[in-house]
Coordinates of C-alpha atoms and ligand atoms in Angstrom, one line a residue:
M993 CA 106.7 -16.3 97.7
G994 CA 109.5 -18.1 99.3
K995 CA 107.3 -21.0 100.1
N996 CA 108.8 -24.4 100.9
K997 CA 107.1 -26.6 98.4
N998 CA 108.4 -29.7 100.1
F999 CA 106.7 -29.1 103.4
K1000 CA 105.1 -32.3 104.5
G1001 CA 103.8 -31.3 107.9
P1002 CA 102.9 -33.7 110.6
Q1003 CA 100.9 -36.6 109.3
R1004 CA 98.8 -38.7 111.6
E1005 CA 100.0 -42.1 110.3
T1006 CA 103.7 -41.4 109.9
N1007 CA 104.1 -39.1 112.9
V1008 CA 107.0 -37.2 111.4
S1009 CA 109.0 -35.4 114.0
T1010 CA 108.8 -31.7 113.8
K1011 CA 112.0 -31.1 115.7
V1012 CA 114.9 -29.9 113.7
N1013 CA 118.3 -31.3 114.7
A1014 CA 120.8 -29.0 113.3
D1015 CA 123.7 -30.7 114.9
K1016 CA 123.1 -33.9 113.0
M1017 CA 123.6 -32.0 109.8
K1018 CA 127.1 -30.9 110.7
S1019 CA 128.6 -34.3 111.6
K1020 CA 130.7 -35.8 108.9
I1021 CA 129.7 -39.1 107.4
N1022 CA 131.8 -41.9 106.0
K1023 CA 132.0 -43.2 102.5
G1024 CA 129.3 -45.6 101.7
G1025 CA 127.0 -44.0 104.3
V1026 CA 123.8 -42.2 103.7
F1027 CA 124.1 -38.4 103.4
V1028 CA 120.9 -37.1 104.9
Y1029 CA 120.3 -33.4 104.2
T1030 CA 117.5 -31.1 104.7
K1031 CA 118.1 -28.0 102.6
A1032 CA 120.1 -26.8 99.7
L1033 CA 123.8 -26.6 100.5
S1034 CA 126.7 -24.6 99.1
T1035 CA 129.5 -26.6 97.5
A1036 CA 131.8 -25.8 100.4
E1037 CA 129.2 -27.1 102.9
L1038 CA 128.7 -30.3 101.0
A1039 CA 132.4 -30.9 100.6
E1040 CA 132.9 -30.5 104.3
T1041 CA 130.1 -32.8 105.3
L1042 CA 131.2 -35.5 102.8
N1043 CA 134.8 -34.9 103.8
I1044 CA 136.1 -34.5 100.3
P1045 CA 138.2 -31.7 98.8
V1046 CA 135.9 -28.9 97.5
S1047 CA 138.1 -28.7 94.4
D1048 CA 137.2 -32.3 93.5
I1049 CA 133.6 -31.4 93.5
I1050 CA 134.1 -28.4 91.4
K1051 CA 136.3 -30.3 89.0
F1052 CA 133.8 -33.2 88.7
L1053 CA 130.9 -30.8 88.0
F1054 CA 132.9 -28.9 85.6
M1055 CA 133.5 -32.1 83.6
Q1056 CA 129.7 -32.5 83.6
G1057 CA 129.4 -29.1 82.0
K1058 CA 128.3 -27.3 85.2
M1059 CA 130.2 -24.2 86.2
I1060 CA 130.1 -23.7 89.9
T1061 CA 132.1 -22.0 92.7
I1062 CA 132.5 -23.0 96.3
N1063 CA 129.7 -20.6 97.2
T1064 CA 127.2 -21.9 94.6
I1065 CA 124.1 -23.3 96.3
L1066 CA 123.6 -26.8 94.9
D1067 CA 120.1 -28.0 94.1
D1068 CA 118.9 -31.6 94.8
E1069 CA 120.0 -32.8 91.5
L1070 CA 123.5 -31.6 91.8
I1071 CA 123.8 -32.9 95.4
G1072 CA 122.5 -36.3 94.2
T1073 CA 125.0 -36.4 91.3
V1074 CA 127.9 -35.5 93.6
C1075 CA 126.9 -38.1 96.2
L1076 CA 126.7 -40.8 93.6
Q1077 CA 130.0 -39.9 92.1
F1078 CA 131.8 -39.9 95.5
G1079 CA 130.2 -43.1 96.8
F1080 CA 127.4 -41.9 99.0
D1081 CA 123.8 -42.7 99.1
F1082 CA 121.7 -39.6 99.8
Q1083 CA 118.3 -38.8 101.1
K1084 CA 116.6 -35.5 101.5
K1085 CA 114.7 -35.2 104.7
H1086 CA 111.8 -32.8 104.9
I1087 CA 111.8 -30.7 107.9
V1088 CA 108.6 -29.3 109.2
E1089 CA 109.1 -25.6 109.5
A1090 CA 106.5 -25.6 112.1
E1091 CA 107.2 -22.2 113.6
N1092 CA 106.3 -20.5 110.3
F1093 CA 103.4 -22.6 109.1
E1094 CA 101.9 -19.6 107.3
E1095 CA 104.7 -19.7 104.9
V1096 CA 104.5 -23.3 103.9
E1097 CA 102.7 -24.7 100.9
I1098 CA 101.3 -28.1 101.7
N1099 CA 102.3 -30.6 99.1
D1100 CA 100.5 -33.8 99.9
D1101 CA 100.8 -37.0 98.2
P1102 CA 98.0 -36.9 95.6
S1103 CA 96.7 -40.3 96.6
K1104 CA 95.9 -38.9 100.1
L1105 CA 93.8 -36.1 98.8
K1106 CA 90.1 -36.2 99.2
E1107 CA 87.4 -33.9 97.9
R1108 CA 86.5 -31.1 100.3
P1109 CA 83.5 -28.7 100.4
P1110 CA 84.0 -25.2 98.9
V1111 CA 84.2 -22.2 101.2
V1112 CA 82.0 -19.4 100.1
T1113 CA 81.9 -15.7 100.9
I1114 CA 79.0 -13.5 100.0
M1115 CA 79.8 -10.0 98.8
G1116 CA 78.1 -7.1 97.1
H1117 CA 76.9 -3.5 97.3
V1118 CA 75.1 -2.3 100.5
D1119 CA 71.3 -2.9 100.4
H1120 CA 71.6 -5.4 97.5
G1121 CA 70.5 -8.2 99.8
K1122 CA 73.6 -9.9 101.3
T1123 CA 72.1 -10.2 104.8
T1124 CA 68.8 -11.3 103.5
L1125 CA 70.5 -14.0 101.3
I1126 CA 72.6 -15.1 104.2
D1127 CA 69.5 -15.5 106.3
A1128 CA 67.7 -17.3 103.5
I1129 CA 70.6 -19.8 103.2
R1130 CA 71.0 -20.2 106.9
N1131 CA 67.3 -21.0 107.4
S1132 CA 66.8 -23.0 104.3
N1133 CA 65.9 -26.5 105.1
L1134 CA 67.3 -28.4 102.2
V1135 CA 68.1 -31.6 104.0
A1136 CA 65.2 -33.6 105.3
G1137 CA 65.5 -34.3 109.0
E1138 CA 67.9 -31.4 109.6
V1139 CA 67.1 -30.3 113.1
G1140 CA 67.3 -27.0 114.9
G1141 CA 68.4 -23.7 113.6
I1142 CA 71.9 -22.5 113.2
S1143 CA 73.4 -20.9 116.3
Q1144 CA 73.9 -17.2 115.7
E1145 CA 77.2 -17.4 117.6
I1146 CA 79.1 -19.1 114.8
G1147 CA 80.0 -17.0 111.8
A1148 CA 80.2 -19.9 109.5
Y1149 CA 78.2 -23.0 108.8
Q1150 CA 77.7 -25.8 106.3
K1151 CA 74.7 -26.5 104.1
E1152 CA 74.1 -29.6 102.2
I1153 CA 72.6 -29.9 98.7
N1154 CA 72.3 -33.1 96.7
G1155 CA 74.5 -34.8 99.2
K1156 CA 77.3 -32.2 98.9
K1157 CA 78.3 -29.8 101.5
I1158 CA 79.0 -26.1 101.1
T1159 CA 80.7 -24.0 103.8
F1160 CA 79.5 -20.4 104.1
I1161 CA 81.4 -17.7 105.8
D1162 CA 78.9 -15.3 107.1
T1163 CA 80.5 -12.0 107.7
P1164 CA 78.9 -9.9 104.9
G1165 CA 80.8 -6.9 103.6
H1166 CA 84.3 -6.7 102.2
E1167 CA 86.1 -5.8 105.3
A1168 CA 86.2 -9.2 106.8
F1169 CA 87.5 -10.6 103.4
T1170 CA 90.0 -7.8 103.1
A1171 CA 91.2 -8.0 106.7
M1172 CA 91.8 -11.7 106.4
R1173 CA 93.6 -11.4 103.1
S1174 CA 95.8 -8.6 104.3
R1175 CA 96.9 -11.0 107.0
G1176 CA 97.8 -13.6 104.4
A1177 CA 94.9 -15.8 105.1
S1178 CA 92.9 -16.9 102.0
V1179 CA 90.0 -18.9 103.1
T1180 CA 87.5 -18.3 100.3
D1181 CA 87.2 -20.6 97.3
I1182 CA 84.2 -18.9 95.7
V1183 CA 82.7 -15.4 95.9
V1184 CA 79.0 -15.0 95.5
L1185 CA 78.5 -11.5 94.2
V1186 CA 75.0 -10.2 95.1
V1187 CA 73.7 -7.6 92.6
A1188 CA 70.2 -6.1 92.9
A1189 CA 68.4 -6.6 89.6
D1190 CA 66.7 -3.2 90.0
D1191 CA 69.9 -1.3 90.9
G1192 CA 72.7 -2.8 88.9
V1193 CA 76.4 -2.5 89.3
M1194 CA 77.4 -0.1 92.1
P1195 CA 80.7 1.0 93.6
Q1196 CA 80.9 -1.7 96.1
T1197 CA 80.0 -4.3 93.5
I1198 CA 83.1 -3.2 91.6
E1199 CA 85.1 -3.2 94.8
A1200 CA 84.0 -6.8 95.5
I1201 CA 85.0 -7.8 91.9
D1202 CA 88.4 -6.3 92.4
H1203 CA 88.9 -8.2 95.7
A1204 CA 87.8 -11.5 94.1
K1205 CA 90.1 -10.9 91.1
A1206 CA 93.0 -10.0 93.4
A1207 CA 92.4 -13.2 95.3
G1208 CA 92.1 -15.2 92.1
V1209 CA 88.7 -16.6 93.3
P1210 CA 85.9 -17.4 90.9
V1211 CA 82.8 -15.3 91.1
I1212 CA 79.2 -16.5 90.9
V1213 CA 76.7 -13.7 90.3
A1214 CA 73.4 -13.8 92.4
I1215 CA 71.1 -11.4 90.6
N1216 CA 68.8 -10.6 93.5
K1217 CA 65.4 -8.9 94.0
M1218 CA 64.0 -10.6 90.8
D1219 CA 60.6 -10.2 92.4
K1220 CA 60.7 -6.5 92.0
P1221 CA 58.9 -4.8 89.1
G1222 CA 62.0 -2.9 88.0
A1223 CA 64.2 -6.1 87.9
D1224 CA 66.4 -6.1 84.7
P1225 CA 68.9 -9.0 84.9
D1226 CA 70.2 -8.3 81.3
R1227 CA 71.2 -4.8 82.3
V1228 CA 73.1 -6.3 85.3
K1229 CA 74.9 -8.7 83.0
T1230 CA 75.8 -6.0 80.5
E1231 CA 77.1 -3.7 83.2
L1232 CA 79.2 -6.5 84.7
M1233 CA 80.9 -7.2 81.3
S1234 CA 82.9 -4.0 81.6
H1235 CA 84.3 -5.3 84.8
D1236 CA 85.4 -8.6 83.2
I1237 CA 82.5 -10.6 84.7
I1238 CA 81.0 -12.2 81.7
A1239 CA 77.9 -14.3 82.0
E1240 CA 78.0 -17.8 80.6
E1241 CA 75.1 -17.0 78.3
Y1242 CA 77.3 -14.2 76.8
G1243 CA 80.1 -16.7 76.3
G1244 CA 82.0 -16.0 79.5
S1245 CA 82.7 -18.2 82.5
N1246 CA 80.6 -16.5 85.2
I1247 CA 77.5 -18.3 86.2
C1248 CA 74.6 -15.8 86.9
V1249 CA 71.7 -17.1 89.0
E1250 CA 68.5 -15.1 89.3
I1251 CA 67.1 -15.2 92.8
S1252 CA 64.9 -13.4 95.3
A1253 CA 66.5 -13.6 98.7
K1254 CA 63.4 -12.1 100.3
K1255 CA 61.0 -14.5 98.7
K1256 CA 63.5 -17.4 99.0
N1257 CA 63.2 -18.0 95.3
N1258 CA 65.9 -20.1 93.5
I1259 CA 68.2 -20.4 96.5
E1260 CA 68.7 -24.0 95.5
G1261 CA 69.7 -22.9 92.1
L1262 CA 72.4 -20.7 93.6
L1263 CA 73.6 -23.6 95.8
E1264 CA 73.7 -25.9 92.8
A1265 CA 75.8 -23.3 90.9
I1266 CA 78.2 -23.2 93.8
I1267 CA 78.6 -27.0 93.7
L1268 CA 79.2 -26.9 90.0
V1269 CA 81.9 -24.3 90.2
S1270 CA 83.5 -26.1 93.2
E1271 CA 83.6 -29.3 91.2
M1272 CA 85.5 -27.5 88.4
Q1273 CA 88.0 -26.2 90.9
E1274 CA 88.6 -29.8 92.2
L1275 CA 89.0 -28.7 95.8
K1276 CA 90.9 -31.3 97.7
A1277 CA 92.7 -31.7 101.1
N1278 CA 94.4 -34.5 103.1
P1279 CA 92.2 -35.5 106.0
D1280 CA 95.0 -37.6 107.4
R1281 CA 97.3 -34.9 108.6
Y1282 CA 97.1 -32.7 111.6
A1283 CA 94.8 -29.8 111.0
L1284 CA 95.9 -26.4 109.6
G1285 CA 93.5 -23.5 109.2
T1286 CA 92.4 -20.0 110.0
V1287 CA 90.6 -18.2 112.8
L1288 CA 87.4 -16.7 111.5
E1289 CA 86.5 -14.9 114.6
A1290 CA 87.2 -15.1 118.3
K1291 CA 86.1 -13.6 121.6
L1292 CA 86.5 -14.0 125.3
D1293 CA 83.6 -15.8 126.8
K1294 CA 82.8 -15.0 130.5
N1295 CA 82.4 -18.6 131.5
E1296 CA 84.4 -20.6 129.0
G1297 CA 87.4 -18.3 128.3
P1298 CA 88.7 -17.8 124.8
K1299 CA 86.3 -19.1 122.2
A1300 CA 87.3 -19.1 118.6
T1301 CA 85.6 -20.1 115.3
L1302 CA 88.2 -22.0 113.3
L1303 CA 88.0 -23.1 109.7
V1304 CA 89.8 -26.3 109.2
Q1305 CA 91.4 -25.9 105.8
N1306 CA 93.6 -29.1 105.6
G1307 CA 93.9 -32.1 107.8
T1308 CA 91.5 -33.1 110.6
L1309 CA 91.2 -31.4 113.9
K1310 CA 90.4 -33.8 116.7
S1311 CA 89.2 -33.0 120.1
G1312 CA 92.2 -33.0 122.4
D1313 CA 94.7 -31.9 119.8
F1314 CA 97.1 -29.1 120.8
L1315 CA 96.8 -26.0 118.8
V1316 CA 99.2 -23.2 118.0
V1317 CA 97.3 -20.1 117.0
G1318 CA 99.1 -16.9 116.3
T1319 CA 101.7 -16.8 119.1
S1320 CA 99.8 -18.7 121.7
Y1321 CA 98.9 -22.4 122.2
G1322 CA 96.2 -24.4 123.8
K1323 CA 94.2 -27.5 123.6
A1324 CA 91.0 -28.1 121.6
R1325 CA 89.2 -29.0 124.8
R1326 CA 85.8 -28.9 123.2
M1327 CA 84.6 -28.5 119.7
T1328 CA 81.1 -27.7 118.6
N1329 CA 79.5 -27.1 115.2
E1330 CA 76.9 -24.6 114.1
H1331 CA 74.1 -26.6 115.8
N1332 CA 76.0 -26.6 119.1
K1333 CA 76.6 -30.2 118.7
V1334 CA 79.8 -31.5 120.2
L1335 CA 82.2 -32.9 117.6
K1336 CA 85.0 -35.4 118.0
E1337 CA 86.7 -34.3 114.9
A1338 CA 86.4 -31.7 112.1
T1339 CA 87.5 -32.5 108.6
P1340 CA 88.7 -30.1 105.9
S1341 CA 86.4 -27.1 105.2
T1342 CA 84.6 -27.6 108.5
P1343 CA 84.0 -24.6 110.7
V1344 CA 84.1 -25.3 114.5
V1345 CA 83.9 -23.4 117.7
V1346 CA 86.8 -24.3 119.9
I1347 CA 87.2 -23.8 123.6
G1348 CA 90.5 -24.3 125.4
L1349 CA 92.9 -21.8 123.9
S1350 CA 95.1 -19.8 126.3
E1351 CA 94.5 -16.4 124.6
V1352 CA 91.9 -14.8 122.3
P1353 CA 93.4 -15.0 118.8
E1354 CA 92.6 -12.5 116.0
A1355 CA 90.5 -13.2 113.0
G1356 CA 92.8 -14.1 110.2
D1357 CA 95.4 -15.8 112.5
R1358 CA 96.5 -19.2 111.2
F1359 CA 96.5 -22.3 113.4
M1360 CA 98.2 -25.6 113.3
A1361 CA 97.5 -28.7 115.4
F1362 CA 100.0 -30.9 117.1
S1363 CA 99.7 -34.1 119.1
D1364 CA 102.2 -33.1 121.8
E1365 CA 101.8 -30.3 124.3
S1366 CA 105.4 -29.4 124.8
E1367 CA 106.0 -29.2 121.0
A1368 CA 103.0 -26.8 120.7
R1369 CA 104.4 -24.7 123.5
E1370 CA 107.9 -24.6 122.0
I1371 CA 106.6 -23.6 118.6
A1372 CA 104.3 -20.9 120.1
N1373 CA 107.3 -19.5 121.9
K1374 CA 109.4 -19.4 118.8
R1375 CA 106.7 -17.7 117.0
R1376 CA 106.4 -15.1 119.6
L1377 CA 110.1 -14.3 119.3
I1378 CA 109.9 -14.1 115.6
K1379 CA 107.0 -11.8 115.8
E1380 CA 108.8 -9.5 118.3
N1381 CA 111.8 -9.4 116.0
K1382 CA 109.6 -8.6 113.0
T1383 CA 107.8 -5.8 114.8
R1384 CA 111.2 -4.4 115.6
N1385 CA 112.4 -4.5 112.0
A1386 CA 109.1 -3.8 110.4
T1387 CA 109.5 -3.2 106.7
S1388 CA 107.0 -2.6 104.0
A1389 CA 104.9 -5.6 102.9
A1390 CA 105.1 -5.0 99.2
S1391 CA 107.5 -2.5 97.8
L1392 CA 109.8 -2.3 94.8
D1393 CA 112.7 -3.1 97.2
D1394 CA 111.0 -6.3 98.1
L1395 CA 110.5 -7.1 94.4
F1396 CA 114.1 -6.3 93.8
N1397 CA 115.3 -8.6 96.6
L1398 CA 113.0 -11.4 95.8
A1399 CA 113.9 -11.1 92.1
K1400 CA 117.6 -11.4 93.1
E1401 CA 116.8 -14.6 94.9
G1402 CA 114.8 -15.8 92.0
N1403 CA 111.9 -16.0 94.3
I1404 CA 109.0 -14.0 93.1
Q1405 CA 106.1 -15.2 91.0
R1406 CA 103.6 -12.4 91.0
L1407 CA 103.5 -8.7 91.5
N1408 CA 100.1 -7.1 92.2
I1409 CA 99.7 -3.5 91.0
I1410 CA 96.9 -1.0 91.3
V1411 CA 96.9 1.8 88.7
K1412 CA 95.3 5.1 89.2
A1413 CA 95.5 7.6 86.4
D1414 CA 94.1 11.0 85.3
S1415 CA 91.7 9.4 82.8
T1416 CA 90.3 6.0 82.0
G1417 CA 92.2 6.0 78.8
S1418 CA 95.6 6.4 80.4
A1419 CA 94.7 3.9 83.1
E1420 CA 94.0 1.3 80.4
A1421 CA 97.2 2.3 78.6
V1422 CA 99.3 1.9 81.7
K1423 CA 97.6 -1.4 82.5
A1424 CA 98.2 -2.8 79.1
S1425 CA 101.9 -1.7 79.1
L1426 CA 102.4 -3.2 82.5
E1427 CA 100.8 -6.5 81.7
K1428 CA 103.0 -6.9 78.7
L1429 CA 106.0 -6.9 81.1
S1430 CA 105.0 -10.3 82.5
T1431 CA 107.5 -13.0 82.0
D1432 CA 107.5 -16.7 82.6
D1433 CA 108.9 -16.1 86.1
I1434 CA 107.1 -12.9 87.1
K1435 CA 103.5 -12.3 86.4
I1436 CA 102.5 -8.6 86.6
N1437 CA 98.9 -8.6 87.8
V1438 CA 97.0 -5.3 87.5
I1439 CA 94.2 -5.8 90.0
R1440 CA 92.6 -2.4 89.5
A1441 CA 93.1 0.3 86.9
T1442 CA 90.8 3.3 87.1
S1443 CA 90.8 7.0 86.8
G1444 CA 90.8 9.4 89.8
A1445 CA 92.7 10.2 92.8
I1446 CA 94.4 7.6 94.9
T1447 CA 92.0 6.8 97.8
Q1448 CA 91.9 4.9 101.0
S1449 CA 90.0 2.2 99.4
D1450 CA 92.9 1.7 97.0
V1451 CA 95.3 1.5 99.9
L1452 CA 93.1 -1.1 101.6
L1453 CA 92.9 -3.2 98.5
A1454 CA 96.7 -2.9 98.1
S1455 CA 97.3 -3.9 101.7
A1456 CA 95.0 -6.9 101.3
S1457 CA 96.7 -8.0 98.1
H1458 CA 100.3 -6.9 98.8
A1459 CA 100.0 -4.6 95.8
I1460 CA 102.0 -1.5 94.9
I1461 CA 100.0 1.5 93.9
Y1462 CA 101.1 3.4 90.8
G1463 CA 99.8 6.9 90.4
F1464 CA 99.9 8.3 86.9
N1465 CA 99.4 12.0 87.0
V1466 CA 97.3 11.6 90.1
R1467 CA 98.2 11.8 93.8
P1468 CA 96.9 10.7 97.1
D1469 CA 95.7 13.3 99.6
A1470 CA 97.3 13.6 103.0
L1471 CA 94.8 11.2 104.7
T1472 CA 95.4 8.5 102.1
R1473 CA 99.1 8.9 102.4
A1474 CA 98.9 8.5 106.2
K1475 CA 96.8 5.4 105.7
A1476 CA 99.3 4.0 103.2
A1477 CA 102.1 4.6 105.7
E1478 CA 100.1 2.8 108.4
E1479 CA 99.3 -0.1 106.2
K1480 CA 102.9 -0.1 104.8
V1481 CA 101.6 0.2 101.3
E1482 CA 104.0 1.6 98.7
I1483 CA 102.7 4.4 96.4
R1484 CA 104.8 5.3 93.4
L1485 CA 104.0 8.3 91.4
H1486 CA 104.9 8.9 87.8
R1487 CA 104.1 11.3 84.9
I1488 CA 105.6 9.4 82.0
I1489 CA 104.7 5.9 81.0
Y1490 CA 108.1 4.8 80.0
A1491 CA 109.7 6.0 83.3
L1492 CA 107.2 3.8 85.1
I1493 CA 107.8 0.8 82.8
E1494 CA 111.6 1.2 83.2
E1495 CA 111.3 1.3 86.9
I1496 CA 109.3 -2.0 87.1
Q1497 CA 111.5 -3.7 84.5
A1498 CA 114.6 -2.8 86.5
A1499 CA 113.1 -4.1 89.7
M1500 CA 112.0 -7.3 87.9
K1501 CA 115.6 -7.9 86.8
G1502 CA 116.7 -7.3 90.4
M1503 CA 118.7 -4.3 89.3
L1504 CA 117.0 -1.4 91.0
A1505 CA 119.4 1.4 91.0
P1506 CA 119.4 3.9 93.9
T1507 CA 116.8 6.4 92.7
M1508 CA 116.0 10.0 93.2
V1509 CA 112.6 10.1 95.0
E1510 CA 110.2 12.8 95.7
K1511 CA 109.6 13.9 99.3
I1512 CA 106.4 15.7 99.9
T1513 CA 106.9 18.6 102.2
G1514 CA 103.4 19.9 102.6
Q1515 CA 100.0 20.7 101.2
A1516 CA 97.9 24.0 101.1
E1517 CA 94.3 24.4 100.1
I1518 CA 93.3 27.5 98.0
R1519 CA 90.6 29.3 99.9
K1520 CA 90.3 32.6 98.0
L1521 CA 91.6 34.1 94.8
F1522 CA 92.7 37.6 94.1
K1523 CA 93.4 38.9 90.6
V1524 CA 96.0 41.6 90.6
S1525 CA 97.1 43.3 87.5
K1526 CA 100.8 43.0 86.8
I1527 CA 101.2 40.2 89.3
G1528 CA 98.5 37.8 88.2
T1529 CA 96.5 35.5 90.4
I1530 CA 97.3 35.5 94.1
A1531 CA 96.0 32.4 95.9
G1532 CA 94.9 32.9 99.5
C1533 CA 95.7 29.5 101.0
M1534 CA 95.5 27.6 104.3
V1535 CA 98.5 25.2 104.8
T1536 CA 96.8 22.0 105.8
D1537 CA 99.7 19.6 106.2
G1538 CA 103.5 20.0 106.6
V1539 CA 105.1 23.1 105.4
I1540 CA 105.1 25.1 102.1
K1541 CA 108.5 26.5 101.2
N1542 CA 109.1 29.5 98.8
N1543 CA 111.7 27.6 96.8
S1544 CA 110.1 24.2 96.6
L1545 CA 108.7 22.5 93.6
I1546 CA 104.9 22.4 93.6
R1547 CA 102.1 20.8 91.8
L1548 CA 98.5 22.1 91.6
M1549 CA 95.8 19.5 92.0
R1550 CA 92.1 19.6 91.3
E1551 CA 90.1 16.7 92.7
G1552 CA 93.2 14.6 93.0
V1553 CA 94.3 15.2 89.4
V1554 CA 97.5 17.1 88.7
I1555 CA 96.7 20.3 86.7
Y1556 CA 100.0 22.0 86.7
E1557 CA 103.5 21.5 87.9
G1558 CA 106.1 24.2 88.5
K1559 CA 107.5 26.5 91.1
L1560 CA 106.1 29.1 93.4
G1561 CA 106.5 32.7 92.2
S1562 CA 106.2 34.2 95.7
L1563 CA 105.1 33.2 99.2
Q1564 CA 103.8 35.7 101.7
R1565 CA 102.3 35.8 105.2
E1566 CA 100.2 38.9 105.8
K1567 CA 102.2 41.4 103.8
D1568 CA 105.7 40.0 104.2
S1569 CA 107.6 37.6 101.9
V1570 CA 108.5 34.5 103.9
K1571 CA 110.7 31.4 103.4
E1572 CA 108.1 29.0 104.6
V1573 CA 104.6 28.6 106.1
K1574 CA 103.6 25.8 108.4
A1575 CA 100.4 23.8 108.7
G1576 CA 97.6 25.7 110.4
F1577 CA 98.7 29.1 109.0
E1578 CA 97.3 31.1 106.1
C1579 CA 99.4 32.5 103.3
G1580 CA 99.3 34.1 100.0
L1581 CA 101.2 32.7 97.0
T1582 CA 101.6 32.9 93.3
I1583 CA 102.6 30.1 90.9
E1584 CA 105.2 31.0 88.4
G1585 CA 103.7 31.1 84.9
Y1586 CA 100.2 30.0 85.9
N1587 CA 97.2 32.0 86.7
D1588 CA 94.1 29.7 86.4
E1589 CA 93.9 28.4 90.0
K1590 CA 90.4 27.7 91.4
E1591 CA 89.2 27.8 94.9
G1592 CA 89.5 24.3 96.5
D1593 CA 92.6 23.4 94.5
I1594 CA 95.4 21.8 96.4
I1595 CA 99.0 23.0 96.2
E1596 CA 101.5 20.3 97.1
G1597 CA 105.1 21.2 97.8
Y1598 CA 107.8 18.6 97.2
E1599 CA 111.6 18.1 97.0
I1600 CA 113.6 15.6 95.1
V1601 CA 116.0 13.7 97.4
E1602 CA 118.2 10.7 96.9
E1603 CA 116.7 7.5 98.2
K1604 CA 118.9 5.8 100.8
Ligands
GDP1059 P1 72.7 -5.8 102.5 O1 73.0 -4.4 102.9 O2 73.3 -6.2 101.2 O3 73.0 -6.8 103.5 O4 71.1 -5.9 102.2 P2 69.9 -6.4 103.0 O5 69.9 -7.9 103.0 O6 69.9 -5.7 104.3 O7 68.7 -5.9 102.1 C1 68.4 -4.5 101.9 C2 66.9 -4.4 101.6 O8 66.6 -5.1 100.4 C3 66.1 -4.9 102.8 O9 65.0 -4.1 102.9 C4 65.6 -6.3 102.2 O10 64.4 -6.6 102.7 C5 65.5 -6.0 100.7 N1 65.7 -7.2 99.9 C6 66.7 -8.1 100.0 N2 66.5 -9.1 99.1 C7 65.4 -8.8 98.4 C8 64.7 -9.4 97.4 O11 65.0 -10.5 96.9 N3 63.5 -8.8 97.0 C9 63.1 -7.6 97.5 N4 62.0 -7.1 97.0 N5 63.7 -7.0 98.5 C10 64.8 -7.5 99.0

């Protein structure tokens, strides 16, 4: 989103300056001169710089069949056309937007690209053998003459098979993967999904699949524990099919490799599969530029100061380069690899431990290397200012408003959505209707569609994938809502499919009207029920969150699913009718027109208010 596709970045050979000289842009140039520009300009700005009447430009373009105004932002083609017409040469200069290097998309000259090793993360359900597999790979001695074990200190390392390298990131579990992605860092090219052959697909298996899908990363299945008597690889493959992981032998694109991590059986087969998949991906990078990459982990070493494991993702990091990491800078004073060997340089996909940073960065921070210390310092300072500003004006990461604003700028390509519904059938229906909304410009990407309440795991996935969560007849509990607020994840709740569709369509068109939204006032849990003739069921409740008001709208929920919506009939504390009851107090209440409450049901009070 909003990426500058023309970013060139500092190249070692050309030594492009990263300094932006805004003043140069403003000075007028003479006819016959070269008009050097750096970004799209409005008609008025172009007219001023070229020193020609703006009406001449508008008239000329009108004759060319282009309707523009003085405020129209002209693209490169229009700028070029105008320059030629009015007797200027023109040249677009690419400015390195060094202070926001996370945002840029490297667009190297294809002739400079060289193959790079794939970066692999191992995921899977607990106890299915991730750690055992990681150890088996770490300790495997595939290359003759490879000396020494791998230092435990580095959470990433490379292995070589048939002359090709593979980079493994070692932090098992999904949190590392999710945490990185939620910070915008995508480091993994391939996910190896470990599934125990005697246990099959389990909740965290599905979670891992969701994460891989959301990241758009291919999945290789390692069917583990094949040495066990109960091993049933076919069952695993069948179960995976309902999660869109289709084995090659079943006509799909996912390679499944049967292994035993414990007995170290067929580890080579798995590595060969990784090479195969990486070759299909054609992973490439430009080793001739200054390095760009991501911090995998970092700590403060008592003797050596900040010590970080960096993954070089593009370019080459050389010992002595200056690094901007997060909002600090430093020098790559010493670099070592997983065998504690000192390296002079690290090429793309190489993990290295670096000493010499001024602060301990965070895992997931991006870094960029520079040749010049003052430049690195200046950029780090700028980034600090930007960060402080951002924290001050923190807004949600992914929200319909964002979609709306980005759509207005014509700037969005993809909207990730998580659907939670009251049944699998309606989840599928909502998913299908949403995916149909995809256009050439905006792809609607449903990364999870399941039945059940909205949970914290949904919020984490949403946060990692910048997704919006849509609840269809289901709700989050108070804890999940708090988590969503903390992670700045937007949860939208709907009861009617077409209302949901309309909302997204409107946002996609950049026409989101101010809407009426629901504000939850509080929740109460039903602890005891009393049947009273004439009155009906009185629910003895504990208000667990916020406040329950006698005139508010309510919904009754059972295990996160909405059972009934309506109004309260009465609200009492002890024997008295009251207007409201706050969290921490008990109350008795009836629901108008409904008597089938159960103990443990949740009553949620809400109001409809106009969104600002
Ligand atoms: P993790 O939670 O996914 O990291 O799983 P572990 O690697 O800790 O493995 C869980 C248990 O399964 C341990 O007792 C391992 O020894 C065992 N295990 C792992 N791989 C295999 C295997 O290939 N065969 C057998 N029989 N046991 C295995």
